[in-house]
Coordinates of C-alpha atoms and ligand atoms in Angstrom, one line a residue:
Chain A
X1 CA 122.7 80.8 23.0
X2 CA 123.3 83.0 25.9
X3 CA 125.0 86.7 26.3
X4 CA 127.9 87.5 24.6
X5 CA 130.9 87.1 26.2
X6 CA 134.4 88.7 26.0
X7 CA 138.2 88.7 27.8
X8 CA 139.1 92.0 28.8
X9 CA 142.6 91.5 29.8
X10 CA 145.6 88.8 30.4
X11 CA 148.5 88.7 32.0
X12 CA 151.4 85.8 32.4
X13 CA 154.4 85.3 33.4
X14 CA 157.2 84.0 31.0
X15 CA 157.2 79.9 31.9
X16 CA 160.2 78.3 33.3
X17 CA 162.1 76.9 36.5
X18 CA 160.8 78.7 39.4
X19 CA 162.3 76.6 42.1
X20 CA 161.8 79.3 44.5
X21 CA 158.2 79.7 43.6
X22 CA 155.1 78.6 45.0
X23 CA 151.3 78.1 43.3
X24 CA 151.0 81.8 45.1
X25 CA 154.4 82.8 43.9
X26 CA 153.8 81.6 40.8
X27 CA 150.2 83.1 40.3
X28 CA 149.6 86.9 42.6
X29 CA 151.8 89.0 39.8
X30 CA 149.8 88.4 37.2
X31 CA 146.4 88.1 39.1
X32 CA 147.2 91.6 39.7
X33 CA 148.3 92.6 36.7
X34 CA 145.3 91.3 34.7
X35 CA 143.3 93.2 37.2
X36 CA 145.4 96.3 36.6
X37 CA 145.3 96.0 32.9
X38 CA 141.6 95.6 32.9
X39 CA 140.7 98.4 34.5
X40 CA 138.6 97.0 37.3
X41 CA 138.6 96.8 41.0
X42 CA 138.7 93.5 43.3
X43 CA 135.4 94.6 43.7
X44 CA 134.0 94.4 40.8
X45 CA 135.0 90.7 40.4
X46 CA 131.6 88.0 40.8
X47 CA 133.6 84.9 40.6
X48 CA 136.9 83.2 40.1
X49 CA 137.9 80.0 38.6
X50 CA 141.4 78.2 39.1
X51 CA 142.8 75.9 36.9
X52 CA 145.1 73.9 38.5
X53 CA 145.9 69.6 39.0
X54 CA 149.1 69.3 41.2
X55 CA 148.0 72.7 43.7
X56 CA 146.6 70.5 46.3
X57 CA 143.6 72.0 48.1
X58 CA 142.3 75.5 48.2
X59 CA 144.8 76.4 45.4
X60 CA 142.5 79.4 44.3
X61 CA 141.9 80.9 47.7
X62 CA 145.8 80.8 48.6
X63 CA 146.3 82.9 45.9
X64 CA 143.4 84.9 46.2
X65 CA 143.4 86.0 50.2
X66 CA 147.2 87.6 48.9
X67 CA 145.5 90.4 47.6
X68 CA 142.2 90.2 49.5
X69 CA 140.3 88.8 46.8
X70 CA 137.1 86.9 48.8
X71 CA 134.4 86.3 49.4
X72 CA 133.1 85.6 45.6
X73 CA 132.9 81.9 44.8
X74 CA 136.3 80.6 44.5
X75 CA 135.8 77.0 42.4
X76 CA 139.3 74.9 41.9
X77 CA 139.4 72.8 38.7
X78 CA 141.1 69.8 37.7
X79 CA 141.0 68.2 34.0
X80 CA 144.4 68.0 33.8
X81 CA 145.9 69.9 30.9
X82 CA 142.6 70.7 30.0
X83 CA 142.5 72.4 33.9
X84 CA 142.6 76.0 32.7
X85 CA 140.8 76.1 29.6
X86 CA 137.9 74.1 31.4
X87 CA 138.3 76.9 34.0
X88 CA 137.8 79.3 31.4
X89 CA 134.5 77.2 29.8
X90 CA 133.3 77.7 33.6
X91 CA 133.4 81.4 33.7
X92 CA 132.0 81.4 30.3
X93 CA 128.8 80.0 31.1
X94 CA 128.3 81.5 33.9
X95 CA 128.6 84.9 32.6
X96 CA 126.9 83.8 28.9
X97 CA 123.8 82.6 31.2
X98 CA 123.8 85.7 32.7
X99 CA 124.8 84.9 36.3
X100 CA 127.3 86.9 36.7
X101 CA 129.3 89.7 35.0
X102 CA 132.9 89.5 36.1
X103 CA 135.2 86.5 36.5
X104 CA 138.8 86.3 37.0
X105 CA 140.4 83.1 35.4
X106 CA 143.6 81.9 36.8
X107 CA 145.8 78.7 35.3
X108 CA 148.6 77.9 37.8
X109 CA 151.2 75.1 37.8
X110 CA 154.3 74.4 39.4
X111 CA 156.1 70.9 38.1
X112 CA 159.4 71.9 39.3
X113 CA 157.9 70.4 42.4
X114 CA 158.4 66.7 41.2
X115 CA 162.1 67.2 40.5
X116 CA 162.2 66.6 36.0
X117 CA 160.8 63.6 34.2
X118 CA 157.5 63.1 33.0
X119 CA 153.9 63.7 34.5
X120 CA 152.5 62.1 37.7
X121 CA 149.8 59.9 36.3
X122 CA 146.8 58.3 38.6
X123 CA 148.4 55.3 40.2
X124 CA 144.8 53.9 39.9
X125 CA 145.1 53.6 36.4
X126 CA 144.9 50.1 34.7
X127 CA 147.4 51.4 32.2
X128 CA 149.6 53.4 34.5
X129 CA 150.1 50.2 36.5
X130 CA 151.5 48.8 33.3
X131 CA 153.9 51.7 32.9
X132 CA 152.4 54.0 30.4
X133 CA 153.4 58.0 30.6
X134 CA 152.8 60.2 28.3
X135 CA 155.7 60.3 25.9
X136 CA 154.7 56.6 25.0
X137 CA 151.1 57.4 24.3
X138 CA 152.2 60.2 21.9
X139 CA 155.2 57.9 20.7
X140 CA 152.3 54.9 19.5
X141 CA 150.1 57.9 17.8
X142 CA 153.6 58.6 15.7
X143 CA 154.6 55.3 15.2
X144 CA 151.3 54.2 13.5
X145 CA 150.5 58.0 12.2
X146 CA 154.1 57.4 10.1
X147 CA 153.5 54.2 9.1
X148 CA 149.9 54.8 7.9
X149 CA 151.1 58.0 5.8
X150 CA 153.9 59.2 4.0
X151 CA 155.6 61.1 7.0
X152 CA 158.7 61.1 7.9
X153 CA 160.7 61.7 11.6
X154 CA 161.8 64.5 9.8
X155 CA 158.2 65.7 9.8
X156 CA 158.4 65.2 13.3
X157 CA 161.3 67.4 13.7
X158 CA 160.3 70.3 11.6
X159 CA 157.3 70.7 13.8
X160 CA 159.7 71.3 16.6
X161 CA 162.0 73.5 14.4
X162 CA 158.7 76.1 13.6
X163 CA 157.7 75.4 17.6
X164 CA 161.3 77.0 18.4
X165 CA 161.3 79.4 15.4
X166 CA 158.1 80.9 16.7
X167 CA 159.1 80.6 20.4
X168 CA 162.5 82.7 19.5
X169 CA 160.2 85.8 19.4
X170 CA 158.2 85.3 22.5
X171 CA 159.5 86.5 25.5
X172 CA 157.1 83.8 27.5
X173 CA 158.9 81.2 25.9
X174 CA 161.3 78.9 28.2
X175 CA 162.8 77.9 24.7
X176 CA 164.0 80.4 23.2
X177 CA 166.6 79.7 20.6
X178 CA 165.9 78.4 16.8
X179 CA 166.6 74.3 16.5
X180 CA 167.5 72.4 13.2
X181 CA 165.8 69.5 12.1
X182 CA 169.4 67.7 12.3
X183 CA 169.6 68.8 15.8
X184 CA 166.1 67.7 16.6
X185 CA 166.8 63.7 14.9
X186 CA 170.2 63.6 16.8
X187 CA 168.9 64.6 20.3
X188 CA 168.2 62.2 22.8
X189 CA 165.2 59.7 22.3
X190 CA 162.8 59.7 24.6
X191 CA 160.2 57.4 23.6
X192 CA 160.5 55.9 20.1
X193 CA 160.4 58.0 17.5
X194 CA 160.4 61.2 19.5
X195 CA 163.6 63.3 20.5
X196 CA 163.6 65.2 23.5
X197 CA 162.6 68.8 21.3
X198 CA 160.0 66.8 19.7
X199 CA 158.5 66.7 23.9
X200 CA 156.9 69.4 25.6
X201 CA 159.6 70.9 28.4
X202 CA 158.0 71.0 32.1
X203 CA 158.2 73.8 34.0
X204 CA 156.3 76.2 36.1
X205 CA 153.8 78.9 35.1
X206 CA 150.5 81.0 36.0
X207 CA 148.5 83.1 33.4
X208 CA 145.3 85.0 34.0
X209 CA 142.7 86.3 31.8
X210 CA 139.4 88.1 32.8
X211 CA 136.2 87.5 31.2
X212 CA 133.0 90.0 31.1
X213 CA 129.7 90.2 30.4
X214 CA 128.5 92.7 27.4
X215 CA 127.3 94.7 30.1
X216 CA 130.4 95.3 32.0
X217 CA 132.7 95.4 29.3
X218 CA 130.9 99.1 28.4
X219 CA 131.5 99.7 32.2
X220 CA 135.2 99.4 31.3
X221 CA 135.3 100.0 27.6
X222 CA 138.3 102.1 26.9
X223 CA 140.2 98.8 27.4
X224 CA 140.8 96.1 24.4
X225 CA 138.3 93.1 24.5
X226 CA 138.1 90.0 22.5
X227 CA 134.9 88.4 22.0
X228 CA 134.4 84.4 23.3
X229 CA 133.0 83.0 20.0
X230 CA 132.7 79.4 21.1
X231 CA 133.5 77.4 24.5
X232 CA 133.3 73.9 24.6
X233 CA 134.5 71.1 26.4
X234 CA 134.3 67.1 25.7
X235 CA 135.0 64.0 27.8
X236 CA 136.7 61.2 26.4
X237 CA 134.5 57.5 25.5
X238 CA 135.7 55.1 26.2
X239 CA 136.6 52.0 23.6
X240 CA 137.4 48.7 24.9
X241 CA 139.2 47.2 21.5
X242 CA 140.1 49.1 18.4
X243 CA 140.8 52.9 18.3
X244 CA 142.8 55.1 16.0
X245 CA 145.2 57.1 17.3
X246 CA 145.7 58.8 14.3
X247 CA 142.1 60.1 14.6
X248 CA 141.5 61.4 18.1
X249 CA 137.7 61.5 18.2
X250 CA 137.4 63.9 21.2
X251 CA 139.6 67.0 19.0
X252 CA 137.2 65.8 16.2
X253 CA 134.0 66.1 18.2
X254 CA 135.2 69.4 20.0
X255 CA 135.5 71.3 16.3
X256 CA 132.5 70.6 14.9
X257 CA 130.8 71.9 17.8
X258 CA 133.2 75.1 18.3
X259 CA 133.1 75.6 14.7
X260 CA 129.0 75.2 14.8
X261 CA 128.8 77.9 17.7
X262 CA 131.2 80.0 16.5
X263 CA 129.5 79.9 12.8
X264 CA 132.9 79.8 10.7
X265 CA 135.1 77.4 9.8
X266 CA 138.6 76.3 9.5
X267 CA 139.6 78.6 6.5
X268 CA 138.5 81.5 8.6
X269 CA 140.7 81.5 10.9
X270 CA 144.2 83.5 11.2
X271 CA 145.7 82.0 14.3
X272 CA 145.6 78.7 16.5
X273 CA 147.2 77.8 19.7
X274 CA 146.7 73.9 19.4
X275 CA 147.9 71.1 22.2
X276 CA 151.3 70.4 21.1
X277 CA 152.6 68.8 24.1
X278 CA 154.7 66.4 21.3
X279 CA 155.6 66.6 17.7
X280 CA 152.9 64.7 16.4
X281 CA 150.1 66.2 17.9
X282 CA 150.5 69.1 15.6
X283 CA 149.8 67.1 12.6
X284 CA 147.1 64.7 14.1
X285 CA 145.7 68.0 14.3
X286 CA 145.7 69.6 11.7
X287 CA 143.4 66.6 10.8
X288 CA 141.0 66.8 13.4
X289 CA 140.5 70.8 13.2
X290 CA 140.0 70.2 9.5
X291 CA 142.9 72.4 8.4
X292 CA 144.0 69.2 6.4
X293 CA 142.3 66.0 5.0
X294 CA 143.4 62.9 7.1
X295 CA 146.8 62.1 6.0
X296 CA 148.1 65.0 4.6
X297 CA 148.9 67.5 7.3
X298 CA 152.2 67.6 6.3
X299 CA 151.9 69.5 3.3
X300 CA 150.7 72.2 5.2
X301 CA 153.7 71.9 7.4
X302 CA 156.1 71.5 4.8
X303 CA 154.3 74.2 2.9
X304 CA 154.7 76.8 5.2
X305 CA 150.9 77.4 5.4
X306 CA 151.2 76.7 9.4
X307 CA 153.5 79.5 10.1
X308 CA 153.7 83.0 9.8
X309 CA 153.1 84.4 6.6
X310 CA 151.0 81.2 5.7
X311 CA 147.3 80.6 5.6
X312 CA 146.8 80.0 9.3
X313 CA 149.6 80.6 12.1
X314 CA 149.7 78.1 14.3
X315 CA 151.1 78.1 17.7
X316 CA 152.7 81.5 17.3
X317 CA 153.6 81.6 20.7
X318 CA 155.5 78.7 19.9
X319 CA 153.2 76.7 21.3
X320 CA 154.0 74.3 24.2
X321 CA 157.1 72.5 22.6
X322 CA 159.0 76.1 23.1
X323 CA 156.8 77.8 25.6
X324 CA 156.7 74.9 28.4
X325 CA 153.9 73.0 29.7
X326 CA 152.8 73.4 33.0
X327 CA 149.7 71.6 32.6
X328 CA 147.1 73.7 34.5
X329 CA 148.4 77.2 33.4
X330 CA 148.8 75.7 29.5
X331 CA 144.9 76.2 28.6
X332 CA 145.2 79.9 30.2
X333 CA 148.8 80.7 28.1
X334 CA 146.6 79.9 25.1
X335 CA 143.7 81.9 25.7
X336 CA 146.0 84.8 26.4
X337 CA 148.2 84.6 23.5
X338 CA 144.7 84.3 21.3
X339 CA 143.9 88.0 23.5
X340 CA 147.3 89.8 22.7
X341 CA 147.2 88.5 18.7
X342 CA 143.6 89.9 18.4
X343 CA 144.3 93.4 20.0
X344 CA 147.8 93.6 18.3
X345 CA 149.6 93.4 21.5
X346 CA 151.9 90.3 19.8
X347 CA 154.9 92.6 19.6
X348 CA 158.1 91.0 17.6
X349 CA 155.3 88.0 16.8
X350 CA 152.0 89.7 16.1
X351 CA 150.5 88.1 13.6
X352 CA 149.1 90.7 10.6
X353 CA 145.1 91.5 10.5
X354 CA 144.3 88.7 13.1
X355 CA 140.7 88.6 13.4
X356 CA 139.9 85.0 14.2
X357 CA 141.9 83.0 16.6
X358 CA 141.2 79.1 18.3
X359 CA 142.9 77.8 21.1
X360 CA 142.6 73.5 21.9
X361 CA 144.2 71.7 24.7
X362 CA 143.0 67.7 25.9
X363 CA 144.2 66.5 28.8
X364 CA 144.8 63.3 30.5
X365 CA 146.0 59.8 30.0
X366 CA 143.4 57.6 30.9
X367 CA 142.7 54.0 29.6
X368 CA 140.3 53.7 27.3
X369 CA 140.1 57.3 26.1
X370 CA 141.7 59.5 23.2
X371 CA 141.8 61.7 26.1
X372 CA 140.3 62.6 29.5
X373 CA 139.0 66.2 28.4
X374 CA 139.4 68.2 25.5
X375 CA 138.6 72.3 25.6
X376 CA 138.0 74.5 22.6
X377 CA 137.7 77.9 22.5
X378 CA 137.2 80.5 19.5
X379 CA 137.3 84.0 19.9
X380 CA 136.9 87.3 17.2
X381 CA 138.7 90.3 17.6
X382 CA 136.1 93.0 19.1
Chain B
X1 CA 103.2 55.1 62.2
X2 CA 103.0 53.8 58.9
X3 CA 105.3 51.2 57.1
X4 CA 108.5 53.2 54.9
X5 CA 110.4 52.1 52.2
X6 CA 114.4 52.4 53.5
X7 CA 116.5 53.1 50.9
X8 CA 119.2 50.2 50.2
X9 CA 122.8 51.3 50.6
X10 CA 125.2 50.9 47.1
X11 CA 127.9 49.2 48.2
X12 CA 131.7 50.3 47.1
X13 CA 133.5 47.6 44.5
X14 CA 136.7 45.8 46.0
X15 CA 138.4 46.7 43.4
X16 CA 141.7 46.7 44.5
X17 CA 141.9 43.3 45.2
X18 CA 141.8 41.8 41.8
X19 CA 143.6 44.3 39.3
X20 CA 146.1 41.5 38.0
X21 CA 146.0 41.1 34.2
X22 CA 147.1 37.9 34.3
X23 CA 145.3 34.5 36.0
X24 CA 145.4 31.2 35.4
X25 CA 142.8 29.4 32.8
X26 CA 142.2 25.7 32.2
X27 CA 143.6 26.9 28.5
X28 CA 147.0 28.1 30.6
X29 CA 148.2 31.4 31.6
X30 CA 146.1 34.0 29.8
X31 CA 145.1 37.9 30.2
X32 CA 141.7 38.3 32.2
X33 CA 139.1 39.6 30.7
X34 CA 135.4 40.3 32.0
X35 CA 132.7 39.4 29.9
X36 CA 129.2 40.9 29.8
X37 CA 126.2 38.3 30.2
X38 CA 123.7 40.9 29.3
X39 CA 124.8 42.6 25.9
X40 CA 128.4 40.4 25.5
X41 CA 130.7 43.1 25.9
X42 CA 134.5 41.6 26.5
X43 CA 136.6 44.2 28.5
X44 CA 140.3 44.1 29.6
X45 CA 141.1 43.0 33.1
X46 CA 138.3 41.9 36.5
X47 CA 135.9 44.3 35.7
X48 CA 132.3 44.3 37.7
X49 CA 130.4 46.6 35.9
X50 CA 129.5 46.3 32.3
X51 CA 131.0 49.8 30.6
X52 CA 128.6 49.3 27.4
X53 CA 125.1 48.8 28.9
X54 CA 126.0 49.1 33.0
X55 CA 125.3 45.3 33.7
X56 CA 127.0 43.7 36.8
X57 CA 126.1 40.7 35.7
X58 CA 129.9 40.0 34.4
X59 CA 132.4 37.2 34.1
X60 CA 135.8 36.7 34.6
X61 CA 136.8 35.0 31.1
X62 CA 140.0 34.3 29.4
X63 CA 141.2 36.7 26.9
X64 CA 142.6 35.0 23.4
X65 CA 146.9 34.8 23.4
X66 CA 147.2 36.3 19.9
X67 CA 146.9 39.3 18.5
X68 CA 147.7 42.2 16.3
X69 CA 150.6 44.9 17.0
X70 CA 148.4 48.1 16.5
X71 CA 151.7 50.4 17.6
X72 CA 154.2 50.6 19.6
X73 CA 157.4 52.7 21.2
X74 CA 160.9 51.9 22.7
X75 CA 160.8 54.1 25.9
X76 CA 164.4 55.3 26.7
X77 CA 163.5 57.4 29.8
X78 CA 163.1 55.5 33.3
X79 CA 165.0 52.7 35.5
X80 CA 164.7 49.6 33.5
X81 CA 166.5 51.2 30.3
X82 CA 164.9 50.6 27.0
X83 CA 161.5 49.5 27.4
X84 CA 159.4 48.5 24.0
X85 CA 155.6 49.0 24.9
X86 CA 152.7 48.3 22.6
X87 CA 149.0 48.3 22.3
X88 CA 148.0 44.8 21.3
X89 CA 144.4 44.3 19.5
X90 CA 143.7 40.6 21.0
X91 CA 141.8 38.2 18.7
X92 CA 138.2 38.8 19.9
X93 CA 138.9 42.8 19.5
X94 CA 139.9 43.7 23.4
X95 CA 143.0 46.1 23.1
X96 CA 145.5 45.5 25.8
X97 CA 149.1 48.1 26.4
X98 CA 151.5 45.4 27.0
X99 CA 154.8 45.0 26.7
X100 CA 157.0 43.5 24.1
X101 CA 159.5 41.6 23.3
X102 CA 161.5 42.2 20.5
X103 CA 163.3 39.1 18.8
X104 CA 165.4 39.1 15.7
X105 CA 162.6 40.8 13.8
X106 CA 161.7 44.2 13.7
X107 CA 158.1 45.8 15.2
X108 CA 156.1 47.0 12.8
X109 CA 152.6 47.9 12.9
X110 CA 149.9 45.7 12.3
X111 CA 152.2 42.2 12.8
X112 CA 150.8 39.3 14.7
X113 CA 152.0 38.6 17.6
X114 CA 151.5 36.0 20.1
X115 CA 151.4 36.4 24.7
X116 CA 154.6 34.8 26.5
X117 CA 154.8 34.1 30.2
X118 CA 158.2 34.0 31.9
X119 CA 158.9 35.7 35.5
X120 CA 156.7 38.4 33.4
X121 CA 154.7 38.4 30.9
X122 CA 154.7 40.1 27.5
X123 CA 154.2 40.0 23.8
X124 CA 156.4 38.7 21.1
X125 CA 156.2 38.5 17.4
X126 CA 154.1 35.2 16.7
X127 CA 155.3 31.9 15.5
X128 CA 153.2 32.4 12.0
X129 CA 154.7 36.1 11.7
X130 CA 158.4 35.0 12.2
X131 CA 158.6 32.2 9.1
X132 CA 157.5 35.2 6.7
X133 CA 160.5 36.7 7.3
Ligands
ZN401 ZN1 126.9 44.9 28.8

């Protein structure tokens, strides 16, 4: 294993509609603020990363020769919602092999740009040519996930109802009034058996986090850090007949080999900000972050361990299904979130004592794969 | 000078050209499928390279017409109003996203069901399937 690694700051900016808004708009505020916040200078910055998979080219250096930022490599990165996270994994290994010492890590998407409905897929795609999107691929994992356990739509719904509870104190939410599982049933389907509040909203965001070396974080050490635990990113395999859905292999795969680097496990933890860009992601995984045994993540749900005050918060932030998904920015949000809860900077939702915190985001509809990527990070308050 | 070695040039895969998932076979209108002749992989649609051991010694072959609902949606959002969509795991063990037809029974995970050409073509509930009911 390499150097030890930690974020030294984050900034975002509340996701929503920002018609007027471009991927500079969008990103320079809090690139500046997370620079501000951390207590460095443009100078002191080795490399940047940009997640990003609708920016078109050069995202990263449009928004980077706005404040002068240059010169440093500038890599752009697509995985779709996996962009920022895998943005992040970059920095992380550059810095953990010692090859640098500051990197400035932005996440950046604007899907205001495509006018409402559901993602852009690859027109290339076998699948896509068939007339898959998103909402159906999640809508199959819930069809079979309730007929091959005892949950219920309203299980669906009540992961939408915490989503909103949690996003009601986040002021980076787009959603952010409390839903009832009634209203969640009654709303408009979308893609059988999800509602509309059981989909993640689109929108627009940008987030940035900075990531230092051991070395420079004493440089800048009155500031709060949180240490990067575990980084690690998975590609889909493909499987030309039978897969479960219920049992998405690349989440699976991810945490065993976050929870091997990070040496702790599930019970550890105190927070999660998992990929819950529909209903029943949440309780797939549970499953594949071993929270629950297969099948039964809804007594976790039910039981109010997911939630706070229970065993493990998860998506305190309220998670994409309140806070939006703009899909490059998403793996960045998470990270940031994960930052704030581990130096008590949570406000109204700070989560007691948070020591431990995960955040998981896949990305990409791609025939033949669970998903295109899948990024996991782990991080323990420094 | 003495005699080189030039390098051969790979050569891009007209792919486009051949991405319908339906063809005619002397059994009738069927799904294509590509078969591998080196490790006997079967794969969905005219594919030239084997994705389990790389061959690209591959052939075009047609893909059973029954199968077995795995799951499937009714997607309400879109032009063509309510749309059911399903993954179908064919016979031989190739899953295909098709759509389906829905009939006077309901979908339900795991039922057979059987490929239907018309202007379009689609899975329904199978023949077998329907007299259980
Ligand atoms: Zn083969």
């Amino acid at each position: 294993m390499g150097d030890n690694v930690f974020v030294i700051s984050a900034a975002m900016i509340p996701f929503g509609k920002y018609r007027t808004s471009s991927y500079v708009g969008l990103a320079v505020s809090p690139l500046i603020d997370a620079i501000r916040n951390a207590g460095i200078e443009k100078s002191d910055v080795d490399a940047v990363y940009v997640g990003h998979s609708y920016g078109g080219m050069m995202t990263g250096q449009r928004i980077c020769k706005e404040i002068g930022l240059g010169t440093v490599p500038t890599v752009n990165v697509d995985n779709a919602c996996s962009s920022g996270a895998t943005a992040v994994h970059e920095a992380w290994q550059a810095i953990s092999q010692g090859l640098i010492d500051v990197a400035v890590v932005i996440g950046v998407e604007k899907l205001t740009q495509f006018g409402g409905g559901t993602l852009p897929l690859s027109p290339e795609d076998r699948e896509v040519k068939q007339g898959i999107i998103m909402p159906a691929v999640y809508a199959m994992r819930a069809t079979r996930y309730l007929h091959d356990t005892e949950a219920t739509p309203e299980d669906l719904a009540l992961v939408s109802v915490k989503a909103r509870k949690h996003g009601a104190l986040n002021p980076f939410a787009q959603f952010r009034k409390e839903i009832t599982v009634e209203e969640v049933l009654n709303a408009r389907p979308i893609a059988d058996p999800l509602t509309l509040p059981m989909c993640c909203p689109t929108g627009d965001g940008a987030a940035v986090v900075i990531l230092a070396s051991e070395r420079a974080r004493k440089r800048f050490e009155s500031k709060p850090a949180i240490r990067v635990a575990a980084s690690v990113l998975h590609s889909g395999h493909v499987a030309e007949g039978f897969r479960d859905m219920t049992k998405p292999e690349i989440t699976y795969d991810s945490a065993r080999d976050a929870y091997a680097l990070a040496g702790i496990g599930p019970k550890d933890l105190d927070m999660i900000e998992l990929h819950d860009a529909f209903s029943i992601a949440e309780l797939i995984y549970y499953e594949a972050l071993g929270l629950a045994e297969p099948g039964h993540a809804v007594d976790l749900l039910r039981d109010g361990k997911t939630t706070f005050g229970g065993d493990v918060v998860v998506n305190p932030s309220g998670g994409l299904l309140a806070k939006g998904h703009p899909v490059g920015a998403s793996g960045v949000a998470q990270i940031a979130e994960a930052f704030w809860q581990l130096t008590d900077q949570a406000g109204a939702r700070q989560i007691d004592d948070a020591r431990w915190a995960m955040t998981h985001v896949t990305g990409g509809g791609t025939a033949g794969l669970d998903h295109g990527a899948c990024t996991i990070h782990i991080f323990e308050a420094a | 000078m003495t005699a080189t070695i030039e390098a051969p040039a790979s050569q891009p895969i007209a792919d486009m050209e051949t991405d319908s998932l339906i063809g005619n076979f002397p059994e009738g209108q069927r799904l294509v499928g590509s078969q591998c002749n080196a490790c006997g992989c079967t794969m969905i649609g005219s594919r030239v390279v084997c994705s389990s051991c790389i061959s690209r010694d591959v052939s075009r072959v047609a893909l059973p017409s029954t199968g077995v609902l795995y799951s499937f949606t009714r997607i309400h959002v879109g032009a063509e109003g309510i749309r059911p969509l399903g993954y179908v795991d064919l016979d031989n063990g190739v899953r295909t996203l098709a759509d389906i037809h829905e009939g006077d029974i309901p979908l339900r995970p795991d039922m057979r069901v059987e490929l239907d050409v018309k202007d379009d073509w689609f899975f329904a509930p199978a023949a077998s399937d329907k007299r259980e009911v």
